[in-house]
PDB file of C-alpha atoms and ligand atoms in Angstrom:
ATOM      1  CA  UNK A 177     192.646 166.458 -19.823  1.00 90.00           C
ATOM      2  CA  UNK A 178     190.351 169.473 -20.993  1.00 97.00           C
ATOM      3  CA  UNK A 179     188.506 168.583 -23.992  1.00 98.00           C
ATOM      4  CA  UNK A 180     185.741 170.411 -26.009  1.00 98.00           C
ATOM      5  CA  UNK A 181     183.192 168.295 -28.050  1.00 98.00           C
ATOM      6  CA  UNK A 182     182.490 170.816 -30.689  1.00 98.00           C
ATOM      7  CA  UNK A 183     179.228 169.241 -31.752  1.00 98.00           C
ATOM      8  CA  UNK A 184     176.972 167.406 -29.377  1.00 98.00           C
ATOM      9  CA  UNK A 185     172.949 167.182 -29.517  1.00 98.00           C
ATOM     10  CA  UNK A 186     172.653 167.365 -25.777  1.00 98.00           C
ATOM     11  CA  UNK A 187     169.316 169.264 -26.103  1.00 97.00           C
ATOM     12  CA  UNK A 188     167.290 166.351 -28.103  1.00 97.00           C
ATOM     13  CA  UNK A 189     164.762 163.924 -26.379  1.00 96.00           C
ATOM     14  CA  UNK A 190     167.470 160.994 -26.243  1.00 97.00           C
ATOM     15  CA  UNK A 191     168.978 162.901 -23.408  1.00 98.00           C
ATOM     16  CA  UNK A 192     165.688 163.713 -21.232  1.00 97.00           C
ATOM     17  CA  UNK A 193     166.016 160.839 -18.966  1.00 97.00           C
ATOM     18  CA  UNK A 194     169.863 161.413 -17.706  1.00 97.00           C
ATOM     19  CA  UNK A 195     171.041 164.764 -18.994  1.00 97.00           C
ATOM     20  CA  UNK A 196     172.684 165.404 -15.965  1.00 97.00           C
ATOM     21  CA  UNK A 197     174.315 161.820 -15.573  1.00 98.00           C
ATOM     22  CA  UNK A 198     175.860 162.575 -19.222  1.00 98.00           C
ATOM     23  CA  UNK A 199     177.285 165.544 -18.482  1.00 98.00           C
ATOM     24  CA  UNK A 200     178.770 164.429 -15.052  1.00 98.00           C
ATOM     25  CA  UNK A 201     179.990 161.390 -16.975  1.00 98.00           C
ATOM     26  CA  UNK A 202     181.321 164.017 -19.985  1.00 98.00           C
ATOM     27  CA  UNK A 203     183.283 166.017 -17.234  1.00 98.00           C
ATOM     28  CA  UNK A 204     184.790 163.001 -15.428  1.00 98.00           C
ATOM     29  CA  UNK A 205     186.147 162.124 -19.234  1.00 98.00           C
ATOM     30  CA  UNK A 206     187.569 165.556 -19.205  1.00 98.00           C
ATOM     31  CA  UNK A 207     185.059 167.103 -21.637  1.00 98.00           C
ATOM     32  CA  UNK A 208     184.645 170.265 -19.434  1.00 97.00           C
ATOM     33  CA  UNK A 209     182.832 172.488 -22.667  1.00 98.00           C
ATOM     34  CA  UNK A 210     179.979 171.393 -25.130  1.00 98.00           C
ATOM     35  CA  UNK A 211     179.072 173.091 -28.358  1.00 98.00           C
ATOM     36  CA  UNK A 212     175.400 172.108 -28.805  1.00 98.00           C
ATOM     37  CA  UNK A 213     173.939 172.902 -32.208  1.00 98.00           C
ATOM     38  CA  UNK A 214     170.204 173.457 -33.538  1.00 98.00           C
ATOM     39  CA  UNK A 215     168.223 171.698 -35.857  1.00 97.00           C
ATOM     40  CA  UNK A 216     165.123 173.369 -36.183  1.00 98.00           C
ATOM     41  CA  UNK A 217     163.613 176.865 -34.963  1.00 98.00           C
ATOM     42  CA  UNK A 218     160.690 174.916 -32.618  1.00 97.00           C
ATOM     43  CA  UNK A 219     163.653 173.775 -30.657  1.00 97.00           C
ATOM     44  CA  UNK A 220     165.620 176.908 -30.358  1.00 98.00           C
ATOM     45  CA  UNK A 221     163.886 177.818 -26.902  1.00 97.00           C
ATOM     46  CA  UNK A 222     164.457 174.261 -25.543  1.00 97.00           C
ATOM     47  CA  UNK A 223     168.088 174.331 -26.370  1.00 98.00           C
ATOM     48  CA  UNK A 224     168.987 177.708 -25.288  1.00 98.00           C
ATOM     49  CA  UNK A 225     167.476 176.743 -21.833  1.00 97.00           C
ATOM     50  CA  UNK A 226     169.243 173.594 -21.539  1.00 97.00           C
ATOM     51  CA  UNK A 227     172.320 175.649 -22.391  1.00 98.00           C
ATOM     52  CA  UNK A 228     171.581 178.514 -19.485  1.00 97.00           C
ATOM     53  CA  UNK A 229     171.559 175.563 -17.029  1.00 96.00           C
ATOM     54  CA  UNK A 230     175.060 174.546 -17.384  1.00 96.00           C
ATOM     55  CA  UNK A 231     178.143 177.118 -17.859  1.00 96.00           C
ATOM     56  CA  UNK A 232     179.911 174.351 -19.948  1.00 97.00           C
ATOM     57  CA  UNK A 233     177.371 174.448 -22.484  1.00 98.00           C
ATOM     58  CA  UNK A 234     177.507 176.721 -25.548  1.00 98.00           C
ATOM     59  CA  UNK A 235     174.307 177.050 -27.609  1.00 98.00           C
ATOM     60  CA  UNK A 236     174.452 177.577 -31.742  1.00 98.00           C
ATOM     61  CA  UNK A 237     171.201 178.453 -33.438  1.00 98.00           C
ATOM     62  CA  UNK A 238     170.343 177.297 -36.908  1.00 98.00           C
ATOM     63  CA  UNK A 239     168.141 175.537 -39.325  1.00 98.00           C
ATOM     64  CA  UNK A 240     169.587 172.020 -40.250  1.00 98.00           C
ATOM     65  CA  UNK A 241     168.997 170.824 -43.821  1.00 97.00           C
ATOM     66  CA  UNK A 242     167.835 167.232 -43.076  1.00 97.00           C
ATOM     67  CA  UNK A 243     164.730 169.212 -41.436  1.00 97.00           C
ATOM     68  CA  UNK A 244     163.846 171.312 -44.313  1.00 97.00           C
ATOM     69  CA  UNK A 245     159.935 170.467 -43.880  1.00 97.00           C
ATOM     70  CA  UNK A 246     160.130 172.184 -40.290  1.00 97.00           C
ATOM     71  CA  UNK A 247     161.823 175.436 -41.596  1.00 97.00           C
ATOM     72  CA  UNK A 248     159.959 178.431 -42.938  1.00 97.00           C
ATOM     73  CA  UNK A 249     160.721 181.489 -44.201  1.00 97.00           C
ATOM     74  CA  UNK A 250     160.017 183.676 -40.999  1.00 98.00           C
ATOM     75  CA  UNK A 251     162.461 181.287 -39.156  1.00 98.00           C
ATOM     76  CA  UNK A 252     165.330 183.076 -41.316  1.00 98.00           C
ATOM     77  CA  UNK A 253     164.043 186.520 -39.598  1.00 98.00           C
ATOM     78  CA  UNK A 254     163.583 184.655 -36.187  1.00 98.00           C
ATOM     79  CA  UNK A 255     167.007 183.675 -36.337  1.00 98.00           C
ATOM     80  CA  UNK A 256     168.118 186.879 -36.954  1.00 98.00           C
ATOM     81  CA  UNK A 257     166.474 188.475 -33.737  1.00 98.00           C
ATOM     82  CA  UNK A 258     167.999 185.582 -31.694  1.00 97.00           C
ATOM     83  CA  UNK A 259     171.452 186.461 -33.244  1.00 97.00           C
ATOM     84  CA  UNK A 260     171.135 190.217 -32.042  1.00 96.00           C
ATOM     85  CA  UNK A 261     170.214 189.161 -28.903  1.00 95.00           C
ATOM     86  CA  UNK A 262     173.257 187.382 -27.980  1.00 91.00           C
ATOM     87  CA  UNK A 263     174.625 184.365 -25.848  1.00 93.00           C
ATOM     88  CA  UNK A 264     174.882 182.297 -29.318  1.00 98.00           C
ATOM     89  CA  UNK A 265     178.249 181.051 -30.239  1.00 98.00           C
ATOM     90  CA  UNK A 266     177.678 180.150 -33.662  1.00 98.00           C
ATOM     91  CA  UNK A 267     174.728 179.635 -36.426  1.00 98.00           C
ATOM     92  CA  UNK A 268     174.200 176.055 -37.177  1.00 96.00           C
ATOM     93  CA  UNK A 269     174.026 173.464 -37.841  1.00 98.00           C
ATOM     94  CA  UNK A 270     173.047 174.336 -41.224  1.00 98.00           C
ATOM     95  CA  UNK A 271     174.542 173.355 -44.653  1.00 98.00           C
ATOM     96  CA  UNK A 272     173.346 170.861 -47.547  1.00 98.00           C
ATOM     97  CA  UNK A 273     172.688 167.116 -47.713  1.00 97.00           C
ATOM     98  CA  UNK A 274     172.408 165.095 -50.837  1.00 96.00           C
ATOM     99  CA  UNK A 275     172.075 162.083 -49.514  1.00 96.00           C
ATOM    100  CA  UNK A 276     168.935 162.078 -47.683  1.00 94.00           C
ATOM    101  CA  UNK A 277     166.080 161.672 -50.627  1.00 95.00           C
ATOM    102  CA  UNK A 278     163.318 164.148 -50.708  1.00 95.00           C
ATOM    103  CA  UNK A 279     165.426 167.474 -49.703  1.00 96.00           C
ATOM    104  CA  UNK A 280     164.698 169.674 -52.502  1.00 97.00           C
ATOM    105  CA  UNK A 281     168.399 171.071 -53.388  1.00 97.00           C
ATOM    106  CA  UNK A 282     167.026 174.893 -54.302  1.00 97.00           C
ATOM    107  CA  UNK A 283     165.479 175.349 -50.846  1.00 97.00           C
ATOM    108  CA  UNK A 284     168.189 173.697 -49.256  1.00 98.00           C
ATOM    109  CA  UNK A 285     170.614 176.487 -50.921  1.00 98.00           C
ATOM    110  CA  UNK A 286     168.236 179.136 -50.244  1.00 98.00           C
ATOM    111  CA  UNK A 287     168.283 178.289 -46.425  1.00 98.00           C
ATOM    112  CA  UNK A 288     172.031 177.400 -46.143  1.00 98.00           C
ATOM    113  CA  UNK A 289     172.784 180.756 -48.027  1.00 98.00           C
ATOM    114  CA  UNK A 290     170.733 182.993 -45.706  1.00 98.00           C
ATOM    115  CA  UNK A 291     172.243 181.527 -42.981  1.00 98.00           C
ATOM    116  CA  UNK A 292     175.766 182.139 -44.053  1.00 98.00           C
ATOM    117  CA  UNK A 293     174.640 185.786 -44.635  1.00 98.00           C
ATOM    118  CA  UNK A 294     173.169 186.156 -40.890  1.00 98.00           C
ATOM    119  CA  UNK A 295     176.441 184.587 -39.963  1.00 98.00           C
ATOM    120  CA  UNK A 296     178.534 187.188 -41.485  1.00 98.00           C
ATOM    121  CA  UNK A 297     176.299 190.061 -40.428  1.00 98.00           C
ATOM    122  CA  UNK A 298     176.643 188.484 -36.892  1.00 98.00           C
ATOM    123  CA  UNK A 299     180.213 188.023 -37.162  1.00 98.00           C
ATOM    124  CA  UNK A 300     179.383 184.534 -35.956  1.00 98.00           C
ATOM    125  CA  UNK A 301     181.248 180.935 -37.338  1.00 98.00           C
ATOM    126  CA  UNK A 302     178.967 178.661 -38.788  1.00 98.00           C
ATOM    127  CA  UNK A 303     178.720 175.125 -37.909  1.00 98.00           C
ATOM    128  CA  UNK A 304     178.007 173.334 -41.321  1.00 98.00           C
ATOM    129  CA  UNK A 305     176.536 169.919 -42.052  1.00 98.00           C
ATOM    130  CA  UNK A 306     177.883 168.547 -45.554  1.00 98.00           C
ATOM    131  CA  UNK A 307     176.921 165.291 -46.889  1.00 96.00           C
ATOM    132  CA  UNK A 308     177.789 164.597 -50.718  1.00 96.00           C
ATOM    133  CA  UNK A 309     177.582 168.197 -50.737  1.00 98.00           C
ATOM    134  CA  UNK A 310     181.480 169.436 -49.576  1.00 98.00           C
ATOM    135  CA  UNK A 311     182.256 171.196 -52.943  1.00 98.00           C
ATOM    136  CA  UNK A 312     178.837 172.864 -53.090  1.00 98.00           C
ATOM    137  CA  UNK A 313     179.547 173.802 -49.835  1.00 98.00           C
ATOM    138  CA  UNK A 314     182.798 175.161 -50.355  1.00 98.00           C
ATOM    139  CA  UNK A 315     181.527 177.447 -53.058  1.00 98.00           C
ATOM    140  CA  UNK A 316     178.518 178.998 -50.976  1.00 98.00           C
ATOM    141  CA  UNK A 317     181.212 179.858 -48.394  1.00 98.00           C
ATOM    142  CA  UNK A 318     183.407 181.690 -50.845  1.00 98.00           C
ATOM    143  CA  UNK A 319     180.312 183.416 -52.766  1.00 98.00           C
ATOM    144  CA  UNK A 320     179.245 184.783 -49.748  1.00 98.00           C
ATOM    145  CA  UNK A 321     183.081 185.651 -48.156  1.00 98.00           C
ATOM    146  CA  UNK A 322     184.081 187.066 -44.966  1.00 97.00           C
ATOM    147  CA  UNK A 323     182.751 183.902 -42.938  1.00 98.00           C
ATOM    148  CA  UNK A 324     184.918 181.313 -40.343  1.00 98.00           C
ATOM    149  CA  UNK A 325     183.349 178.084 -39.269  1.00 98.00           C
ATOM    150  CA  UNK A 326     184.029 174.393 -39.504  1.00 98.00           C
ATOM    151  CA  UNK A 327     182.352 171.535 -41.598  1.00 98.00           C
ATOM    152  CA  UNK A 328     181.505 168.894 -38.751  1.00 98.00           C
ATOM    153  CA  UNK A 329     181.660 165.269 -39.353  1.00 97.00           C
ATOM    154  CA  UNK A 330     183.781 165.754 -42.406  1.00 98.00           C
ATOM    155  CA  UNK A 331     183.857 162.681 -44.735  1.00 95.00           C
ATOM    156  CA  UNK A 332     185.358 164.610 -47.956  1.00 96.00           C
ATOM    157  CA  UNK A 333     188.663 164.330 -49.795  1.00 97.00           C
ATOM    158  CA  UNK A 334     192.032 165.627 -48.609  1.00 97.00           C
ATOM    159  CA  UNK A 335     191.906 168.277 -51.691  1.00 98.00           C
ATOM    160  CA  UNK A 336     188.426 169.249 -50.554  1.00 98.00           C
ATOM    161  CA  UNK A 337     189.430 169.647 -46.965  1.00 98.00           C
ATOM    162  CA  UNK A 338     192.476 171.890 -48.129  1.00 98.00           C
ATOM    163  CA  UNK A 339     190.048 173.903 -49.992  1.00 98.00           C
ATOM    164  CA  UNK A 340     188.189 174.570 -46.817  1.00 98.00           C
ATOM    165  CA  UNK A 341     191.553 175.334 -44.697  1.00 98.00           C
ATOM    166  CA  UNK A 342     192.324 177.909 -47.590  1.00 98.00           C
ATOM    167  CA  UNK A 343     189.067 179.467 -46.877  1.00 98.00           C
ATOM    168  CA  UNK A 344     189.888 179.680 -42.832  1.00 97.00           C
ATOM    169  CA  UNK A 345     187.684 176.783 -41.994  1.00 98.00           C
ATOM    170  CA  UNK A 346     188.151 173.743 -40.088  1.00 98.00           C
ATOM    171  CA  UNK A 347     187.299 170.206 -40.094  1.00 98.00           C
ATOM    172  CA  UNK A 348     185.240 168.319 -37.504  1.00 98.00           C
ATOM    173  CA  UNK A 349     186.261 164.343 -36.823  1.00 98.00           C
ATOM    174  CA  UNK A 350     184.236 162.215 -34.480  1.00 97.00           C
ATOM    175  CA  UNK A 351     183.173 158.741 -34.218  1.00 96.00           C
ATOM    176  CA  UNK A 352     183.563 157.618 -37.883  1.00 97.00           C
ATOM    177  CA  UNK A 353     187.706 158.112 -37.956  1.00 97.00           C
ATOM    178  CA  UNK A 354     187.290 155.400 -35.155  1.00 96.00           C
ATOM    179  CA  UNK A 355     186.659 152.549 -38.029  1.00 96.00           C
ATOM    180  CA  UNK A 356     189.218 150.999 -39.630  1.00 94.00           C
ATOM    181  CA  UNK A 357     187.469 150.826 -42.925  1.00 94.00           C
ATOM    182  CA  UNK A 358     187.242 154.584 -42.810  1.00 96.00           C
ATOM    183  CA  UNK A 359     190.796 154.640 -44.796  1.00 97.00           C
ATOM    184  CA  UNK A 360     190.376 157.987 -46.482  1.00 97.00           C
ATOM    185  CA  UNK A 361     189.142 159.743 -43.297  1.00 97.00           C
ATOM    186  CA  UNK A 362     191.777 157.935 -41.341  1.00 98.00           C
ATOM    187  CA  UNK A 363     194.606 159.102 -43.740  1.00 98.00           C
ATOM    188  CA  UNK A 364     193.043 162.547 -43.455  1.00 98.00           C
ATOM    189  CA  UNK A 365     193.264 162.762 -39.762  1.00 98.00           C
ATOM    190  CA  UNK A 366     196.856 161.109 -39.694  1.00 98.00           C
ATOM    191  CA  UNK A 367     198.144 163.914 -41.647  1.00 98.00           C
ATOM    192  CA  UNK A 368     195.961 166.891 -41.597  1.00 98.00           C
ATOM    193  CA  UNK A 369     197.589 170.337 -39.799  1.00 98.00           C
ATOM    194  CA  UNK A 370     196.327 169.875 -36.390  1.00 98.00           C
ATOM    195  CA  UNK A 371     195.467 173.703 -36.413  1.00 98.00           C
ATOM    196  CA  UNK A 372     192.456 173.193 -38.736  1.00 98.00           C
ATOM    197  CA  UNK A 373     191.099 170.170 -36.418  1.00 98.00           C
ATOM    198  CA  UNK A 374     188.022 170.188 -33.985  1.00 98.00           C
ATOM    199  CA  UNK A 375     187.125 167.286 -31.985  1.00 98.00           C
ATOM    200  CA  UNK A 376     183.164 166.161 -31.840  1.00 98.00           C
ATOM    201  CA  UNK A 377     180.816 163.420 -31.157  1.00 98.00           C
ATOM    202  CA  UNK A 378     177.814 164.214 -32.869  1.00 97.00           C
ATOM    203  CA  UNK A 379     176.219 162.621 -30.044  1.00 97.00           C
ATOM    204  CA  UNK A 380     173.411 160.986 -29.692  1.00 97.00           C
ATOM    205  CA  UNK A 381     174.312 159.901 -33.185  1.00 93.00           C
ATOM    206  CA  UNK A 382     177.527 158.470 -34.882  1.00 93.00           C
ATOM    207  CA  UNK A 383     179.261 156.543 -32.205  1.00 92.00           C
ATOM    208  CA  UNK A 384     182.639 155.258 -32.331  1.00 90.00           C
ATOM    209  CA  UNK A 385     183.386 151.547 -33.119  1.00 89.00           C
ATOM    210  CA  UNK A 386     183.689 150.424 -29.390  1.00 86.00           C
ATOM    211  CA  UNK A 387     180.073 152.038 -28.858  1.00 88.00           C
ATOM    212  CA  UNK A 388     178.612 150.918 -32.348  1.00 87.00           C
ATOM    213  CA  UNK A 389     174.737 150.713 -32.330  1.00 87.00           C
ATOM    214  CA  UNK A 390     174.065 152.054 -28.648  1.00 91.00           C
ATOM    215  CA  UNK A 391     173.439 155.921 -27.974  1.00 96.00           C
ATOM    216  CA  UNK A 392     176.613 158.170 -28.053  1.00 97.00           C
ATOM    217  CA  UNK A 393     177.387 160.633 -25.617  1.00 97.00           C
ATOM    218  CA  UNK A 394     179.936 163.527 -25.224  1.00 98.00           C
ATOM    219  CA  UNK A 395     181.927 161.333 -22.352  1.00 97.00           C
ATOM    220  CA  UNK A 396     182.810 159.009 -25.209  1.00 97.00           C
ATOM    221  CA  UNK A 397     184.819 162.019 -26.955  1.00 98.00           C
ATOM    222  CA  UNK A 398     188.489 160.567 -25.404  1.00 98.00           C
ATOM    223  CA  UNK A 399     187.955 157.262 -27.938  1.00 97.00           C
ATOM    224  CA  UNK A 400     187.827 159.928 -30.766  1.00 98.00           C
ATOM    225  CA  UNK A 401     190.933 161.660 -29.383  1.00 98.00           C
ATOM    226  CA  UNK A 402     193.003 158.283 -28.713  1.00 98.00           C
ATOM    227  CA  UNK A 403     192.204 157.182 -32.362  1.00 98.00           C
ATOM    228  CA  UNK A 404     193.231 160.236 -33.996  1.00 98.00           C
ATOM    229  CA  UNK A 405     196.418 160.534 -31.617  1.00 98.00           C
ATOM    230  CA  UNK A 406     197.436 156.750 -32.608  1.00 98.00           C
ATOM    231  CA  UNK A 407     197.113 157.536 -36.348  1.00 98.00           C
ATOM    232  CA  UNK A 408     199.346 160.316 -35.977  1.00 98.00           C
ATOM    233  CA  UNK A 409     201.600 158.823 -33.887  1.00 98.00           C
ATOM    234  CA  UNK A 410     201.501 161.740 -31.239  1.00 98.00           C
ATOM    235  CA  UNK A 411     200.764 162.159 -27.724  1.00 98.00           C
ATOM    236  CA  UNK A 412     196.896 162.445 -26.965  1.00 98.00           C
ATOM    237  CA  UNK A 413     198.033 165.369 -24.532  1.00 98.00           C
ATOM    238  CA  UNK A 414     199.322 167.508 -27.312  1.00 98.00           C
ATOM    239  CA  UNK A 415     196.332 166.865 -29.621  1.00 98.00           C
ATOM    240  CA  UNK A 416     193.586 167.879 -26.997  1.00 98.00           C
ATOM    241  CA  UNK A 417     195.557 171.046 -25.974  1.00 98.00           C
ATOM    242  CA  UNK A 418     195.583 171.932 -29.509  1.00 98.00           C
ATOM    243  CA  UNK A 419     192.130 170.851 -30.625  1.00 98.00           C
ATOM    244  CA  UNK A 420     190.993 172.705 -27.360  1.00 98.00           C
ATOM    245  CA  UNK A 421     192.679 176.108 -28.455  1.00 98.00           C
ATOM    246  CA  UNK A 422     191.285 175.552 -31.987  1.00 98.00           C
ATOM    247  CA  UNK A 423     187.603 175.375 -30.420  1.00 98.00           C
ATOM    248  CA  UNK A 424     188.342 178.420 -27.924  1.00 98.00           C
ATOM    249  CA  UNK A 425     189.148 180.599 -30.877  1.00 98.00           C
ATOM    250  CA  UNK A 426     186.617 179.517 -33.557  1.00 98.00           C
ATOM    251  CA  UNK A 427     183.755 179.809 -31.227  1.00 98.00           C
ATOM    252  CA  UNK A 428     185.206 182.516 -28.789  1.00 98.00           C
ATOM    253  CA  UNK A 429     184.566 180.269 -25.710  1.00 97.00           C
ATOM    254  CA  UNK A 430     186.212 181.467 -22.388  1.00 87.00           C
ATOM    255  CA  UNK A 431     189.307 180.114 -21.534  1.00 72.00           C
TER     256      UNK A 431
HETATM  257 ZN1   ZN B 603     174.693 167.501 -35.911  1.00 67.15          ZN
END
């Protein structure tokens, strides 16, 4: 099995005690490559250092909407310079969150739009967080134009997903799809065109239902794969091959 975890926060403190063991377990589970998205500018150095230490880790740099109070206008200039330096596979994680209270919508949209423009300028895909904001995110993607990317941990409707596919965007599915109660998401996973699908853990968050309440890690990605393959009535090996090819294509990963 050759899987790509398209969204794992491997740089965060939750993995400081055992990051090498976590990576070894991921490899044992067939997860050979991991895209590591950023949350704020003060974490970029550390994230890039973690990724530089292992050939299977690929950094994305961005300003996550849930950490709005840590972002400053100059961080956008810093981001532009870092993207020019290279060794970054995507801009993100960026986006809009209208679920968590206290995040100013206008300020979120400002940072999000600016990052979309930087991604287009750098010809990099974007990794997008959209919570209660899929339509607004889709409108921003359309407005800026010329973009590729993924809406990670997608939780919208089939119609909202189709609007993203029409723009050439993918959707990332992870732990939530393993919960029997997530009926709309499971219907989407069962029926969607596989060419728009990426697998993710979002570790250390969003564990699958068999690890509910504990720290998530990239080695648990096969649980997500098995759940999606089961819902589709397809061979897990076929879904693995297709989603890995999708991730290679979107992020320009070395084969
Ligand atoms: Zn994330």
